[in-house]
């Protein structure tokens, strides 16, 4: 059975199922694609994203690795040097740090170090973010470390449809891609009937206007896009029209799409789970201010996780931005009464 035949059978599918289907299509379409990681073979991964792929493609293409993240990425570097397209999985976000040296010192630099003679077409899958009741090392948002590293692409899908196409586009890319998967949405479902026609497929580096609006631009990515769409629906009851932008690509950032929106609305809110300081929100706020300062009617507002190590599970609802906190950020951008008003004498 070919990959195309399999995609034709996709109907209502979970986020995890869409990733599985995308990986299956990549394996079927290119014999150089290899998956590797801890427990991804016989077990199918702790989140079952690779379930059934080893049985279908064999132990030489879906490899169970030792519990050694640096070794996984180092091995993938060697495979990429030899012309393969490795897709290593880091089991949880907080486990990527043992592999950080390999990613930053080798994966990101080899193409430049060799004067363009060697490419590293590697896709590093990382489940990330909170919301599943797990503690530190299992609920972290380390994306800014990699966004800050030239030579890497960093992306994050927000829906099953995006997951299905983006994982295939990442694997086909000649650049190394850090692929952040919002693990708390692995069980979200979407009807993917007819997705193989690719009608809504965007280039890997493009942002998507997930909902059009007039009064405020709300930018997010990964797990919080769904929350931001709910924010827009809630705000509609008060006559506030919010344009929601799903960033999709964290590096490079599609500033053209964000700028076009801000020039229309004049107000910008950025939401992410990662900590405030040095986070992606700071980069977006600065970039928009530099590019369209005279269109802004209010300073950009950031709604983020707190500058703290990820808290115990019972406290994460206070750490991860929710609908109320993002609505409060929208009120700040619109100069409406908000949680900061009492400090500003309003």
mmCIF file of N, CA and C in Angstrom, residues 69-70 73-74 77 90 96-113 120 122 124 126 142-154 176-178 180:
data_model
loop_
_atom_site.group_PDB
_atom_site.id
_atom_site.type_symbol
_atom_site.label_atom_id
_atom_site.label_comp_id
_atom_site.label_asym_id
_atom_site.label_seq_id
_atom_site.Cartn_x
_atom_site.Cartn_y
_atom_site.Cartn_z
ATOM 1 N N UNK A 69 20.353 11.102 24.929
ATOM 2 C CA UNK A 69 19.937 12.095 23.939
ATOM 3 C C UNK A 69 21.100 12.633 23.118
ATOM 4 N N UNK A 70 22.233 12.863 23.761
ATOM 5 C CA UNK A 70 23.396 13.347 23.015
ATOM 6 C C UNK A 70 23.827 12.310 21.977
ATOM 7 N N UNK A 73 21.347 12.332 18.898
ATOM 8 C CA UNK A 73 21.570 13.411 17.931
ATOM 9 C C UNK A 73 22.928 13.249 17.252
ATOM 10 N N UNK A 74 23.943 12.815 17.997
ATOM 11 C CA UNK A 74 25.253 12.590 17.380
ATOM 12 C C UNK A 74 25.182 11.541 16.283
ATOM 13 N N UNK A 77 23.557 13.014 13.255
ATOM 14 C CA UNK A 77 24.482 13.858 12.488
ATOM 15 C C UNK A 77 25.266 12.985 11.501
ATOM 16 N N UNK A 90 13.086 13.391 20.758
ATOM 17 C CA UNK A 90 13.438 13.616 22.161
ATOM 18 C C UNK A 90 12.166 13.360 22.953
ATOM 19 N N UNK A 96 15.920 17.501 26.303
ATOM 20 C CA UNK A 96 16.708 17.933 25.145
ATOM 21 C C UNK A 96 18.056 18.517 25.566
ATOM 22 N N UNK A 97 18.175 18.915 26.826
ATOM 23 C CA UNK A 97 19.398 19.610 27.230
ATOM 24 C C UNK A 97 20.664 18.747 27.136
ATOM 25 N N UNK A 98 20.635 17.451 27.420
ATOM 26 C CA UNK A 98 21.848 16.652 27.163
ATOM 27 C C UNK A 98 22.255 16.644 25.692
ATOM 28 N N UNK A 99 21.303 16.910 24.788
ATOM 29 C CA UNK A 99 21.613 16.949 23.351
ATOM 30 C C UNK A 99 21.902 18.370 22.870
ATOM 31 N N UNK A 100 21.830 19.334 23.768
ATOM 32 C CA UNK A 100 21.932 20.740 23.364
ATOM 33 C C UNK A 100 23.269 21.029 22.668
ATOM 34 N N UNK A 101 24.342 20.474 23.209
ATOM 35 C CA UNK A 101 25.667 20.723 22.611
ATOM 36 C C UNK A 101 25.728 20.190 21.181
ATOM 37 N N UNK A 102 25.215 18.993 20.961
ATOM 38 C CA UNK A 102 25.212 18.428 19.604
ATOM 39 C C UNK A 102 24.396 19.308 18.644
ATOM 40 N N UNK A 103 23.230 19.782 19.126
ATOM 41 C CA UNK A 103 22.344 20.552 18.249
ATOM 42 C C UNK A 103 22.949 21.914 17.916
ATOM 43 N N UNK A 104 23.451 22.595 18.940
ATOM 44 C CA UNK A 104 23.939 23.964 18.742
ATOM 45 C C UNK A 104 25.334 23.991 18.131
ATOM 46 N N UNK A 105 26.195 23.095 18.574
ATOM 47 C CA UNK A 105 27.591 23.126 18.121
ATOM 48 C C UNK A 105 27.819 22.375 16.815
ATOM 49 N N UNK A 106 26.981 21.380 16.513
ATOM 50 C CA UNK A 106 27.197 20.573 15.307
ATOM 51 C C UNK A 106 26.041 20.742 14.303
ATOM 52 N N UNK A 107 24.845 20.370 14.704
ATOM 53 C CA UNK A 107 23.720 20.356 13.761
ATOM 54 C C UNK A 107 23.526 21.726 13.104
ATOM 55 N N UNK A 108 23.575 22.777 13.909
ATOM 56 C CA UNK A 108 23.290 24.120 13.390
ATOM 57 C C UNK A 108 24.420 24.672 12.535
ATOM 58 N N UNK A 109 25.628 24.159 12.675
ATOM 59 C CA UNK A 109 26.793 24.825 12.078
ATOM 60 C C UNK A 109 27.437 24.092 10.912
ATOM 61 N N UNK A 110 27.139 22.815 10.738
ATOM 62 C CA UNK A 110 27.892 22.022 9.756
ATOM 63 C C UNK A 110 27.741 22.569 8.342
ATOM 64 N N UNK A 111 26.542 22.993 7.975
ATOM 65 C CA UNK A 111 26.337 23.515 6.620
ATOM 66 C C UNK A 111 27.244 24.723 6.371
ATOM 67 N N UNK A 112 27.350 25.593 7.366
ATOM 68 C CA UNK A 112 28.195 26.798 7.231
ATOM 69 C C UNK A 112 29.666 26.429 7.350
ATOM 70 N N UNK A 113 29.968 25.493 8.254
ATOM 71 C CA UNK A 113 31.353 25.084 8.494
ATOM 72 C C UNK A 113 31.975 24.471 7.252
ATOM 73 N N UNK A 120 22.400 19.188 6.480
ATOM 74 C CA UNK A 120 21.956 18.335 7.586
ATOM 75 C C UNK A 120 20.429 18.315 7.568
ATOM 76 N N UNK A 122 17.805 17.115 8.948
ATOM 77 C CA UNK A 122 17.403 16.390 10.152
ATOM 78 C C UNK A 122 16.199 17.083 10.782
ATOM 79 N N UNK A 124 14.216 17.169 14.301
ATOM 80 C CA UNK A 124 14.250 16.728 15.693
ATOM 81 C C UNK A 124 12.878 16.989 16.305
ATOM 82 N N UNK A 126 10.185 17.163 19.199
ATOM 83 C CA UNK A 126 10.209 17.374 20.651
ATOM 84 C C UNK A 126 8.786 17.676 21.135
ATOM 85 N N UNK A 142 11.305 25.101 25.762
ATOM 86 C CA UNK A 142 12.677 25.556 25.527
ATOM 87 C C UNK A 142 12.908 26.170 24.151
ATOM 88 N N UNK A 143 11.858 26.566 23.441
ATOM 89 C CA UNK A 143 12.009 26.967 22.043
ATOM 90 C C UNK A 143 12.933 28.160 21.835
ATOM 91 N N UNK A 144 12.965 29.090 22.800
ATOM 92 C CA UNK A 144 13.777 30.299 22.592
ATOM 93 C C UNK A 144 15.262 29.982 22.465
ATOM 94 N N UNK A 145 15.741 28.933 23.160
ATOM 95 C CA UNK A 145 17.154 28.554 23.037
ATOM 96 C C UNK A 145 17.515 28.266 21.573
ATOM 97 N N UNK A 146 16.588 27.617 20.878
ATOM 98 C CA UNK A 146 16.876 27.190 19.511
ATOM 99 C C UNK A 146 16.571 28.296 18.499
ATOM 100 N N UNK A 147 15.559 29.107 18.798
ATOM 101 C CA UNK A 147 15.296 30.272 17.946
ATOM 102 C C UNK A 147 16.513 31.187 17.932
ATOM 103 N N UNK A 148 17.233 31.232 19.035
ATOM 104 C CA UNK A 148 18.404 32.110 19.149
ATOM 105 C C UNK A 148 19.630 31.542 18.434
ATOM 106 N N UNK A 149 19.512 30.335 17.898
ATOM 107 C CA UNK A 149 20.662 29.674 17.278
ATOM 108 C C UNK A 149 20.570 29.744 15.761
ATOM 109 N N UNK A 150 21.396 30.578 15.100
ATOM 110 C CA UNK A 150 21.383 30.601 13.634
ATOM 111 C C UNK A 150 21.736 29.226 13.065
ATOM 112 N N UNK A 151 21.106 28.906 11.954
ATOM 113 C CA UNK A 151 21.373 27.608 11.317
ATOM 114 C C UNK A 151 20.281 26.585 11.567
ATOM 115 N N UNK A 152 19.342 26.923 12.462
ATOM 116 C CA UNK A 152 18.228 26.014 12.744
ATOM 117 C C UNK A 152 16.921 26.640 12.289
ATOM 118 N N UNK A 153 16.024 25.830 11.772
ATOM 119 C CA UNK A 153 14.629 26.224 11.638
ATOM 120 C C UNK A 153 13.890 25.691 12.856
ATOM 121 N N UNK A 154 12.932 26.460 13.342
ATOM 122 C CA UNK A 154 12.136 26.037 14.493
ATOM 123 C C UNK A 154 10.668 26.214 14.130
ATOM 124 N N UNK A 176 18.292 21.714 9.055
ATOM 125 C CA UNK A 176 17.838 21.058 10.292
ATOM 126 C C UNK A 176 16.643 21.802 10.871
ATOM 127 N N UNK A 177 15.653 21.035 11.302
ATOM 128 C CA UNK A 177 14.396 21.605 11.823
ATOM 129 C C UNK A 177 14.143 21.082 13.234
ATOM 130 N N UNK A 178 13.895 22.003 14.154
ATOM 131 C CA UNK A 178 13.430 21.613 15.484
ATOM 132 C C UNK A 178 11.914 21.662 15.445
ATOM 133 N N UNK A 180 8.575 21.296 17.331
ATOM 134 C CA UNK A 180 7.963 21.266 18.656
ATOM 135 C C UNK A 180 6.489 20.866 18.533
#
